[in-house]
């Protein structure tokens, strides 16, 4: 298999080239590595979001492209915030995205004993010491970017004393915060991460997997690189905020008898307009009831996107096509919509649904009769075939498709005007019926029997084509339409991100009508409502009432943005 085979998915688009791929190619060519091993290391303290999809796509993508493997490793070193619920959800989301991590989920907590043994090795080689300073004191001693730090008064304890204290830390003799294990590096280093960073802290807290076995836990900086080394990870790909930690990563690997020598590389995290990608802040949206849960269709979580109806393949295409760079950037949300539309255009069946029904009576159509007309299921896919749609004297059209006083360029129905009903006939509006309040409640129309199938019988043209459903066979549906969750295009930069919420982000249409073919669609099915957009069956559906989520409209704002950029 060539690189190209991997980089190309069914969309036929190639992923852009990037520096990580170049590094791996060079490492293979120079012999620094023979097997490409990557890992995706989520901390199980929340649900995965679209930012994680970028990291997932890169890690799994590189492993697949170079015939290697990608591990899924739970970075579960902080028992305070981690839960089994998240561990299960992360695996479920990865399965949904369609990535294969070889069947075995790995856990940093599986390495606690090895990490502990290596910590003793650091003590024995003079590279770590037990400190009694509190967290605040450690901070005060650390210095600033301009000023060097100061040595802790406990820095020069003997190896024996350190070993003894560390073993007693492990045995549970000290309360939380009373002692730490710190690397002995350089309190004057220009890189603050090298000023004797904390490797272990006392934390009397049960762990979701190891229970009460431990009351000291390793820090991220200590656990991460060593876990990489244990797993034989060749390229440890992480986001830019860890660039300053790399010297520490290398220092620890250098000091320890690790079975392999992984290298860390940093890339820019994904930022998306109108979107917040921080588990902590997403959690706040859930806790404050701003959204209806982690899987709310407006959430940028993989759960939310899945419930919304965004196809896994569209997320993968998106993650690949945004590219990988070292410089921070912001991706326009419209690009995610573009990838979604691209996929659904080829795969989603076309159906007719009327969101705001307006009754139409075809006066010259015989009462009590009806007929079946052929409707195309997907013009992009001949194999999808056609289905019969029933036409009769009483129909619903979209209220927005009628105007009594049509403005310029409004080509849909108006008094005296002829339009096409999709797959059916030309109709002309002859009369408008109102209720006492003056609201239009019904249109009287005539149809031209010679225009069956929607074809012009004599070359005369109509400008508008409307979707419709037959009243007698229509089924009820609830339709939930969505806008951006945040009005601000950079909510993370707002002083109070909750104030940037778009209060119109969800609209529920209770009384929509659809053609009967939609009644039996299973949860998760994605369809196009002709002329409206793509919609997905929501799990809230009940046997008599299907609930649809709007996935994305048909309007391609991304193409407009691209044109404007050119
Ligand atoms: P958050 O800031 O949302 O809490 P995190 O970085 O703390 O995210 P982790 O569970 O530690 O979340 O992340 C797992 C992996 O996903 C890490 O390698 C991290 O760098 C990567 N990742 C997280 N957010 C993004 C993002 N927005 N773009 C790209 N990669 C990301
Ligand atoms: Mg993190």
Coordinates of C-alpha atoms and ligand atoms in Angstrom, one line a residue:
X1 CA 0.0 0.0 0.0
X2 CA 1.4 3.4 -0.8
X3 CA 1.1 6.6 1.2
X4 CA -1.5 7.8 -1.2
X5 CA -3.9 5.0 -0.6
X6 CA -4.0 5.8 3.0
X7 CA -4.4 9.5 2.6
X8 CA -7.3 9.2 0.2
X9 CA -10.7 8.3 1.5
X10 CA -13.9 7.7 -0.4
X11 CA -14.3 11.4 -1.0
X12 CA -11.4 11.1 -3.4
X13 CA -9.7 14.1 -1.7
X14 CA -6.1 13.8 -0.6
X15 CA -5.1 15.0 2.9
X16 CA -2.6 17.9 2.8
X17 CA 1.0 17.1 3.4
X18 CA 2.4 18.2 6.7
X19 CA 5.5 18.3 8.9
X20 CA 4.6 15.3 11.1
X21 CA 4.5 13.1 8.0
X22 CA 7.9 14.5 6.9
X23 CA 9.5 13.8 10.3
X24 CA 8.2 10.2 10.3
X25 CA 9.6 9.7 6.7
X26 CA 13.0 11.1 7.8
X27 CA 13.0 9.0 11.0
X28 CA 12.3 5.8 9.0
X29 CA 14.9 6.7 6.3
X30 CA 17.6 7.5 8.9
X31 CA 16.8 4.4 10.9
X32 CA 15.9 6.3 14.1
X33 CA 12.8 4.2 14.1
X34 CA 11.8 1.0 12.4
X35 CA 8.2 0.8 13.6
X36 CA 5.8 3.7 13.8
X37 CA 3.9 3.7 17.0
X38 CA 1.7 6.5 18.1
X39 CA -0.9 6.9 20.8
X40 CA -4.0 8.9 21.6
X41 CA -3.9 9.7 25.3
X42 CA -7.2 11.2 26.6
X43 CA -7.6 12.1 30.2
X44 CA -11.0 10.4 31.1
X45 CA -12.4 13.5 32.8
X46 CA -15.0 14.4 30.1
X47 CA -16.3 13.5 26.7
X48 CA -14.3 13.8 23.5
X49 CA -14.8 16.8 21.3
X50 CA -14.0 17.8 17.7
X51 CA -10.6 19.0 18.9
X52 CA -9.7 15.5 20.0
X53 CA -10.8 14.3 16.5
X54 CA -7.9 16.2 15.1
X55 CA -5.5 14.5 17.4
X56 CA -7.2 11.1 16.8
X57 CA -7.1 11.6 13.0
X58 CA -3.4 12.5 13.1
X59 CA -2.3 9.7 15.5
X60 CA -4.3 6.9 13.9
X61 CA -3.7 8.3 10.4
X62 CA 0.1 8.3 10.7
X63 CA 0.1 4.8 12.2
X64 CA -2.0 3.5 9.3
X65 CA -0.1 5.3 6.7
X66 CA 3.2 3.9 7.8
X67 CA 2.0 0.4 8.6
X68 CA 2.3 0.9 12.4
X69 CA -0.1 1.0 15.3
X70 CA -1.8 3.6 17.4
X71 CA -2.5 2.8 21.1
X72 CA -5.5 4.2 23.0
X73 CA -4.1 5.1 26.4
X74 CA -6.2 6.5 29.1
X75 CA -4.1 9.2 30.8
X76 CA -5.7 8.4 34.2
X77 CA -3.3 9.8 36.7
X78 CA -5.6 12.2 38.4
X79 CA -8.3 10.2 40.3
X80 CA -10.1 13.3 41.5
X81 CA -11.7 14.1 38.1
X82 CA -11.7 10.8 36.3
X83 CA -14.6 8.4 36.0
X84 CA -15.4 5.0 34.4
X85 CA -18.3 6.7 32.6
X86 CA -15.8 8.7 30.6
X87 CA -13.6 5.8 29.9
X88 CA -16.4 3.9 28.4
X89 CA -17.7 6.9 26.4
X90 CA -14.2 7.6 25.0
X91 CA -14.0 4.0 23.6
X92 CA -17.5 4.2 22.3
X93 CA -16.8 7.5 20.5
X94 CA -13.6 6.1 18.9
X95 CA -15.6 3.1 17.7
X96 CA -18.1 5.4 16.2
X97 CA -15.4 7.3 14.4
X98 CA -14.2 4.0 13.1
X99 CA -10.7 3.8 14.5
X100 CA -9.2 0.5 15.6
X101 CA -6.7 0.5 18.5
X102 CA -6.1 -3.2 18.4
X103 CA -8.7 -4.3 20.9
X104 CA -6.8 -3.5 24.1
X105 CA -7.2 -0.2 25.8
X106 CA -4.1 0.8 27.7
X107 CA -4.0 2.8 31.0
X108 CA -1.3 4.9 32.5
X109 CA -2.5 3.5 35.8
X110 CA -1.3 0.0 34.6
X111 CA 2.2 1.4 34.8
X112 CA 1.9 2.8 38.4
X113 CA 4.3 0.2 39.8
X114 CA 6.9 0.7 37.1
X115 CA 6.6 4.4 37.4
X116 CA 7.1 4.1 41.2
X117 CA 10.1 1.9 40.7
X118 CA 11.6 4.4 38.3
X119 CA 11.0 7.1 40.8
X120 CA 13.1 5.2 43.3
X121 CA 15.8 4.9 40.6
X122 CA 15.7 8.7 40.2
X123 CA 16.2 9.1 43.9
X124 CA 19.0 6.5 44.0
X125 CA 20.8 8.3 41.2
X126 CA 20.5 11.7 42.9
X127 CA 17.9 13.0 40.4
X128 CA 14.9 13.3 42.7
X129 CA 14.2 14.3 46.3
X130 CA 11.3 14.5 48.7
X131 CA 10.3 18.0 49.4
X132 CA 8.2 19.3 52.4
X133 CA 7.3 22.6 50.8
X134 CA 3.6 23.2 50.3
X135 CA 2.2 23.9 46.8
X136 CA 2.1 27.6 47.5
X137 CA 5.7 27.6 48.8
X138 CA 6.8 25.6 45.8
X139 CA 5.2 28.3 43.6
X140 CA 6.9 31.1 45.6
X141 CA 10.3 29.4 45.3
X142 CA 9.9 28.8 41.6
X143 CA 10.8 32.3 40.5
X144 CA 9.5 34.0 37.4
X145 CA 10.5 34.2 33.7
X146 CA 12.8 37.1 34.7
X147 CA 14.1 35.8 38.1
X148 CA 15.6 32.4 38.8
X149 CA 14.0 30.2 41.4
X150 CA 15.5 29.3 44.8
X151 CA 16.5 25.9 46.0
X152 CA 14.2 24.2 48.5
X153 CA 15.7 23.8 52.0
X154 CA 15.1 20.0 51.5
X155 CA 16.8 19.7 48.2
X156 CA 20.0 18.2 49.6
X157 CA 18.6 15.3 51.6
X158 CA 20.6 12.1 51.4
X159 CA 19.5 9.3 49.1
X160 CA 18.7 7.2 52.1
X161 CA 16.5 9.8 53.7
X162 CA 14.7 10.5 50.4
X163 CA 14.1 6.8 49.8
X164 CA 12.8 6.4 53.3
X165 CA 10.5 9.4 53.0
X166 CA 9.2 8.4 49.6
X167 CA 8.4 4.9 50.8
X168 CA 6.5 6.4 53.7
X169 CA 4.7 8.7 51.3
X170 CA 3.6 5.6 49.5
X171 CA 2.7 3.8 52.7
X172 CA 0.2 6.6 53.5
X173 CA 2.0 8.2 56.4
X174 CA 1.5 11.7 55.2
X175 CA -1.6 13.7 54.5
X176 CA -2.5 15.3 51.2
X177 CA -0.1 18.0 50.2
X178 CA 2.4 17.3 53.0
X179 CA 5.2 16.0 50.7
X180 CA 6.1 15.8 47.1
X181 CA 8.7 14.0 45.0
X182 CA 10.6 16.5 42.8
X183 CA 13.1 16.1 40.1
X184 CA 16.4 17.6 40.9
X185 CA 17.3 19.6 37.8
X186 CA 18.0 23.3 38.0
X187 CA 16.2 26.0 39.9
X188 CA 17.8 28.7 37.7
X189 CA 16.8 27.1 34.4
X190 CA 15.4 29.5 31.8
X191 CA 12.7 27.0 31.3
X192 CA 10.4 27.0 34.3
X193 CA 9.4 23.4 33.7
X194 CA 13.0 22.4 34.5
X195 CA 13.0 24.1 37.9
X196 CA 12.6 20.9 39.9
X197 CA 9.2 19.9 38.7
X198 CA 6.9 17.8 40.9
X199 CA 6.8 14.1 39.9
X200 CA 4.6 12.7 42.7
X201 CA 2.0 14.1 45.0
X202 CA 0.2 12.6 48.0
X203 CA -3.5 12.2 47.3
X204 CA -5.6 10.0 49.5
X205 CA -8.2 9.4 46.8
X206 CA -9.6 6.2 45.4
X207 CA -8.8 5.6 41.7
X208 CA -11.5 4.4 39.3
X209 CA -9.2 1.4 38.3
X210 CA -6.7 0.9 41.1
X211 CA -9.0 1.6 43.9
X212 CA -7.2 2.2 47.2
X213 CA -3.9 0.6 46.1
X214 CA -2.2 4.0 45.8
X215 CA -2.2 7.2 47.8
X216 CA 0.5 8.9 45.8
X217 CA 0.0 9.7 42.1
X218 CA 2.4 10.7 39.3
X219 CA 2.1 14.0 37.6
X220 CA 1.3 14.3 33.9
X221 CA 4.9 15.3 33.1
X222 CA 6.3 12.2 34.9
X223 CA 3.8 9.7 33.7
X224 CA 3.4 10.7 30.1
X225 CA 6.8 10.2 28.6
X226 CA 7.5 7.1 30.6
X227 CA 4.2 5.5 29.5
X228 CA 5.2 6.3 25.9
X229 CA 8.5 4.6 26.5
X230 CA 6.9 1.5 28.1
X231 CA 4.6 1.2 25.0
X232 CA 7.4 1.7 22.5
X233 CA 5.8 4.8 21.2
X234 CA 8.0 6.3 18.5
X235 CA 6.3 9.6 17.9
X236 CA 4.5 11.2 20.8
X237 CA 2.3 13.8 19.1
X238 CA 0.8 16.5 21.4
X239 CA -0.4 20.0 21.2
X240 CA 1.7 23.1 21.3
X241 CA 1.2 24.0 25.0
X242 CA 3.6 21.0 25.8
X243 CA 6.5 22.4 23.7
X244 CA 8.0 23.9 26.8
X245 CA 7.7 20.5 28.6
X246 CA 9.8 18.7 25.9
X247 CA 13.2 19.3 27.6
X248 CA 11.7 17.7 30.8
X249 CA 10.3 14.8 28.7
X250 CA 13.8 14.2 27.2
X251 CA 15.5 14.6 30.6
X252 CA 13.4 11.9 32.3
X253 CA 13.9 9.5 29.4
X254 CA 17.6 10.1 29.6
X255 CA 17.8 9.5 33.3
X256 CA 15.8 6.3 33.3
X257 CA 16.5 2.8 32.0
X258 CA 13.4 2.9 29.7
X259 CA 13.0 0.2 27.1
X260 CA 12.7 2.7 24.3
X261 CA 13.4 6.3 23.4
X262 CA 10.2 8.1 22.3
X263 CA 10.3 11.6 21.0
X264 CA 7.7 14.3 21.5
X265 CA 6.4 16.6 18.6
X266 CA 4.0 19.4 19.0
X267 CA 1.3 20.6 16.6
X268 CA -1.3 23.4 16.9
X269 CA -4.6 22.4 18.5
X270 CA -7.8 22.8 16.6
X271 CA -9.8 26.0 17.2
X272 CA -13.2 26.3 15.5
X273 CA -15.2 29.5 15.1
X274 CA -18.4 29.8 17.3
X275 CA -17.1 26.9 19.3
X276 CA -15.5 26.2 22.6
X277 CA -13.1 23.3 22.9
X278 CA -12.4 22.9 26.5
X279 CA -13.7 20.0 28.5
X280 CA -14.0 22.1 31.6
X281 CA -16.1 24.8 29.9
X282 CA -18.2 22.2 28.1
X283 CA -18.9 20.6 31.4
X284 CA -20.1 23.9 32.7
X285 CA -22.6 24.2 29.9
X286 CA -24.0 20.8 30.9
X287 CA -24.0 21.5 34.6
X288 CA -25.6 25.0 34.2
X289 CA -28.3 23.5 32.0
X290 CA -27.4 25.7 29.0
X291 CA -27.6 22.6 26.9
X292 CA -29.5 19.3 27.3
X293 CA -26.4 17.2 28.1
X294 CA -23.1 16.1 26.7
X295 CA -24.9 14.8 23.7
X296 CA -26.9 17.9 23.0
X297 CA -26.9 18.2 19.1
X298 CA -25.4 21.7 19.5
X299 CA -22.4 20.5 21.5
X300 CA -19.0 20.1 19.7
X301 CA -18.6 16.8 21.5
X302 CA -18.4 13.7 19.3
X303 CA -21.5 12.5 21.2
X304 CA -23.3 15.7 20.3
X305 CA -22.2 15.7 16.7
X306 CA -23.3 12.0 16.4
X307 CA -26.7 12.8 17.8
X308 CA -27.0 15.8 15.5
X309 CA -26.4 13.4 12.6
X310 CA -23.0 14.5 11.4
X311 CA -21.5 11.3 9.8
X312 CA -18.3 9.9 11.3
X313 CA -16.8 10.0 7.8
X314 CA -17.4 13.7 7.6
X315 CA -15.6 14.2 10.9
X316 CA -12.7 12.1 9.6
X317 CA -12.6 14.0 6.3
X318 CA -12.7 17.3 8.3
X319 CA -9.9 16.2 10.6
X320 CA -7.7 15.2 7.7
X321 CA -8.3 18.2 5.5
X322 CA -7.7 20.9 8.0
X323 CA -4.1 19.8 8.0
X324 CA -1.5 19.8 10.7
X325 CA 0.7 22.8 11.4
X326 CA 2.9 24.3 14.1
X327 CA 1.2 27.7 14.0
X328 CA -2.1 28.3 15.8
X329 CA -5.0 29.0 13.6
X330 CA -8.8 29.0 13.6
X331 CA -10.9 26.8 11.3
X332 CA -14.2 28.2 10.1
X333 CA -17.2 26.2 11.3
X334 CA -18.5 26.4 7.7
X335 CA -15.8 24.0 6.7
X336 CA -17.1 21.3 9.0
X337 CA -20.6 21.9 7.5
X338 CA -19.0 21.6 4.0
X339 CA -17.5 18.2 4.8
X340 CA -20.9 17.1 6.3
X341 CA -22.8 18.2 3.2
X342 CA -20.3 16.6 0.8
X343 CA -20.9 13.3 2.5
X344 CA -24.6 13.5 2.9
X345 CA -25.1 14.8 -0.6
X346 CA -23.8 11.4 -1.8
X347 CA -25.4 9.2 0.8
X348 CA -28.6 10.7 2.1
X349 CA -32.0 9.8 0.7
X350 CA -34.2 12.6 -0.5
X351 CA -37.6 12.9 1.2
X352 CA -40.3 15.5 1.4
X353 CA -41.3 17.2 4.6
X354 CA -43.2 20.4 5.3
X355 CA -42.1 22.2 8.4
X356 CA -44.9 24.9 8.6
X357 CA -47.8 23.3 6.7
X358 CA -50.2 25.4 4.6
X359 CA -53.2 23.5 3.2
X360 CA -53.7 23.5 -0.6
X361 CA -56.9 22.3 -2.3
X362 CA -56.6 21.4 -6.0
X363 CA -60.1 22.3 -7.1
X364 CA -60.1 20.5 -10.4
X365 CA -58.6 17.3 -9.0
X366 CA -61.4 14.7 -8.5
X367 CA -62.5 14.3 -4.9
X368 CA -61.8 10.9 -3.3
X369 CA -59.1 10.0 -5.9
X370 CA -55.4 9.8 -5.6
X371 CA -52.4 8.6 -7.6
X372 CA -48.8 7.5 -7.1
X373 CA -46.0 9.5 -8.7
X374 CA -42.3 8.5 -9.0
X375 CA -39.9 10.5 -6.8
X376 CA -36.1 10.1 -7.1
X377 CA -34.4 8.9 -3.9
X378 CA -31.0 10.4 -4.6
X379 CA -30.0 12.1 -7.8
X380 CA -26.3 11.5 -6.8
X381 CA -26.8 7.8 -6.6
X382 CA -28.7 6.0 -9.4
X383 CA -28.7 2.8 -7.4
X384 CA -30.9 4.5 -4.8
X385 CA -33.9 4.2 -7.2
X386 CA -37.2 5.9 -6.8
X387 CA -40.2 5.7 -4.5
X388 CA -43.9 6.3 -5.0
X389 CA -45.4 9.5 -3.5
X390 CA -49.1 9.9 -3.2
X391 CA -50.8 12.9 -4.8
X392 CA -54.4 14.0 -4.3
X393 CA -56.8 16.9 -4.0
X394 CA -55.6 18.1 -0.6
X395 CA -51.9 18.8 0.1
X396 CA -49.6 20.7 2.4
X397 CA -47.0 23.1 1.1
X398 CA -44.5 25.1 3.1
X399 CA -46.1 28.3 4.5
X400 CA -42.9 30.2 3.6
X401 CA -43.4 29.2 -0.1
X402 CA -46.4 31.4 -0.4
X403 CA -46.6 35.2 -0.5
X404 CA -49.7 37.3 -1.2
X405 CA -47.6 40.2 -2.2
X406 CA -44.5 38.5 -3.6
X407 CA -41.4 40.7 -3.5
X408 CA -39.0 40.9 -6.4
X409 CA -37.1 37.6 -7.0
X410 CA -39.7 35.6 -4.9
X411 CA -40.4 32.9 -7.5
X412 CA -42.6 30.7 -5.4
X413 CA -46.4 30.6 -5.1
X414 CA -48.5 33.8 -5.1
X415 CA -52.1 34.6 -6.2
X416 CA -52.5 33.9 -9.9
X417 CA -49.0 32.4 -10.3
X418 CA -48.1 29.0 -11.6
X419 CA -45.4 26.8 -9.9
X420 CA -44.3 23.2 -10.1
X421 CA -44.9 20.7 -7.3
X422 CA -41.8 18.5 -7.3
X423 CA -42.3 15.2 -9.1
X424 CA -46.0 16.1 -9.5
X425 CA -47.8 18.8 -11.5
X426 CA -47.9 22.5 -12.3
X427 CA -50.4 24.3 -10.1
X428 CA -51.8 27.8 -10.2
X429 CA -53.1 29.7 -7.1
X430 CA -56.6 30.9 -7.8
X431 CA -57.9 31.9 -4.3
X432 CA -56.8 32.6 -0.8
X433 CA -58.9 31.5 2.3
X434 CA -58.5 33.3 5.7
X435 CA -59.7 32.8 9.2
X436 CA -61.4 35.5 11.2
X437 CA -58.1 37.0 12.2
X438 CA -57.1 37.4 8.6
X439 CA -54.5 34.6 8.7
X440 CA -54.2 32.6 5.4
X441 CA -55.4 29.1 6.2
X442 CA -55.9 27.6 2.8
X443 CA -55.0 28.1 -0.8
X444 CA -57.3 27.2 -3.7
X445 CA -55.4 26.0 -6.8
X446 CA -55.9 24.3 -10.1
X447 CA -53.5 21.8 -11.6
X448 CA -52.6 21.1 -15.2
X449 CA -53.1 17.3 -15.8
X450 CA -50.8 17.5 -18.8
X451 CA -47.8 18.4 -16.6
X452 CA -47.7 15.0 -14.8
X453 CA -44.3 14.3 -13.4
X454 CA -43.6 18.0 -13.2
X455 CA -42.6 18.3 -16.9
X456 CA -43.8 21.3 -18.9
X457 CA -46.5 20.1 -21.4
X458 CA -45.9 22.9 -24.0
X459 CA -42.5 24.5 -23.2
X460 CA -44.0 27.1 -20.8
X461 CA -41.8 27.8 -17.9
X462 CA -42.4 28.1 -14.2
X463 CA -39.7 29.6 -11.9
X464 CA -40.5 27.9 -8.7
X465 CA -40.5 24.2 -7.7
X466 CA -42.0 23.5 -4.3
X467 CA -41.9 20.4 -2.0
X468 CA -45.2 19.2 -0.6
X469 CA -46.9 16.2 1.1
X470 CA -50.3 14.6 0.7
X471 CA -52.5 15.4 3.7
X472 CA -54.3 12.0 3.8
X473 CA -51.0 10.1 4.2
X474 CA -48.8 12.6 5.9
X475 CA -47.3 11.7 9.3
X476 CA -46.6 14.0 12.2
X477 CA -43.0 14.9 13.1
X478 CA -41.2 17.1 15.5
X479 CA -38.3 19.0 13.9
X480 CA -35.5 20.6 15.9
X481 CA -33.5 23.3 14.1
X482 CA -30.2 24.6 15.3
X483 CA -28.0 27.6 15.0
X484 CA -24.6 28.2 16.4
X485 CA -24.5 27.6 20.2
X486 CA -22.4 30.8 20.5
X487 CA -23.2 34.1 18.9
X488 CA -19.7 35.2 19.2
X489 CA -17.3 33.7 16.7
X490 CA -14.6 33.3 19.3
X491 CA -16.5 32.5 22.6
X492 CA -13.3 31.4 24.4
X493 CA -12.0 34.9 24.1
X494 CA -15.1 36.5 25.7
X495 CA -14.8 37.6 29.3
X496 CA -17.9 35.6 30.2
X497 CA -18.4 32.9 27.6
X498 CA -21.8 32.1 29.0
X499 CA -22.9 35.6 28.0
X500 CA -21.9 34.8 24.4
X501 CA -24.6 32.0 24.1
X502 CA -26.9 32.4 21.2
X503 CA -30.4 32.3 22.7
X504 CA -31.9 31.2 19.4
X505 CA -29.6 28.2 19.0
X506 CA -32.5 25.7 19.2
X507 CA -36.0 26.0 17.7
X508 CA -38.5 23.2 18.0
X509 CA -41.2 22.8 15.3
X510 CA -43.9 20.6 16.9
X511 CA -46.3 20.2 14.0
X512 CA -44.2 19.3 10.9
X513 CA -45.6 16.9 8.3
X514 CA -43.6 14.4 6.4
X515 CA -44.3 11.8 3.7
X516 CA -45.0 8.4 5.1
X517 CA -41.7 6.9 3.9
X518 CA -40.1 8.8 6.8
X519 CA -42.2 7.2 9.6
X520 CA -40.1 4.0 9.8
X521 CA -36.7 5.5 9.7
X522 CA -34.5 4.2 12.5
X523 CA -32.7 6.4 15.1
X524 CA -29.6 7.9 13.5
X525 CA -30.9 7.7 9.9
X526 CA -29.9 10.8 7.9
X527 CA -32.1 12.1 5.1
X528 CA -32.3 15.2 3.0
X529 CA -35.6 17.1 3.3
X530 CA -35.8 18.4 -0.2
X531 CA -35.1 22.2 -0.4
X532 CA -34.6 22.4 3.4
X533 CA -31.5 20.6 4.5
X534 CA -30.2 17.4 6.0
X535 CA -31.9 15.9 9.1
X536 CA -31.3 13.0 11.4
X537 CA -33.7 10.8 13.4
X538 CA -33.3 11.6 17.1
X539 CA -33.5 9.0 19.9
X540 CA -36.4 11.0 21.4
X541 CA -38.6 9.6 18.6
X542 CA -41.6 7.5 19.7
X543 CA -43.5 5.1 17.5
X544 CA -46.2 7.6 16.6
X545 CA -43.9 10.6 16.3
X546 CA -40.5 10.9 14.7
X547 CA -38.2 13.6 16.0
X548 CA -35.6 15.0 13.5
X549 CA -32.5 17.1 14.2
X550 CA -31.4 19.5 11.6
X551 CA -27.8 18.5 10.7
X552 CA -27.0 21.2 8.2
X553 CA -28.8 23.4 5.7
X554 CA -28.3 23.0 2.0
X555 CA -26.8 26.5 1.7
X556 CA -23.0 26.2 1.1
X557 CA -21.5 29.1 3.1
X558 CA -18.1 27.6 2.8
X559 CA -17.9 28.0 -1.0
X560 CA -18.9 31.6 -0.5
X561 CA -16.1 32.1 2.1
X562 CA -13.6 30.5 -0.3
X563 CA -14.7 32.7 -3.2
X564 CA -14.4 35.8 -0.9
X565 CA -10.9 34.6 0.0
X566 CA -9.9 34.4 -3.6
Ligands
LIG1 P1 -9.4 20.1 27.0 O1 -8.5 21.3 26.9 O2 -10.6 20.1 26.1 O3 -9.7 19.7 28.4 P2 -7.2 18.3 26.9 O4 -6.0 18.6 26.1 O5 -7.1 18.5 28.4 O6 -8.5 19.0 26.3 P3 -6.9 15.4 26.9 O7 -7.9 14.4 27.2 O8 -5.7 15.6 27.7 O9 -7.7 16.8 26.8 O10 -6.5 15.3 25.3 C1 -6.2 14.1 24.7 C2 -5.4 14.5 23.5 O11 -6.1 15.3 22.6 C3 -4.1 15.2 23.8 O12 -3.0 14.7 23.1 C4 -4.4 16.6 23.4 O13 -3.3 17.3 23.0 C5 -5.4 16.4 22.2 N1 -6.3 17.6 22.1 C6 -7.1 18.1 23.0 N2 -7.8 19.2 22.5 C7 -7.3 19.3 21.2 C8 -7.6 20.2 20.2 N3 -8.5 21.3 20.3 N4 -7.0 20.1 19.0 C9 -6.1 19.1 18.8 N5 -5.8 18.2 19.7 C10 -6.4 18.3 20.9
LIG2 MG1 -5.3 17.5 29.4

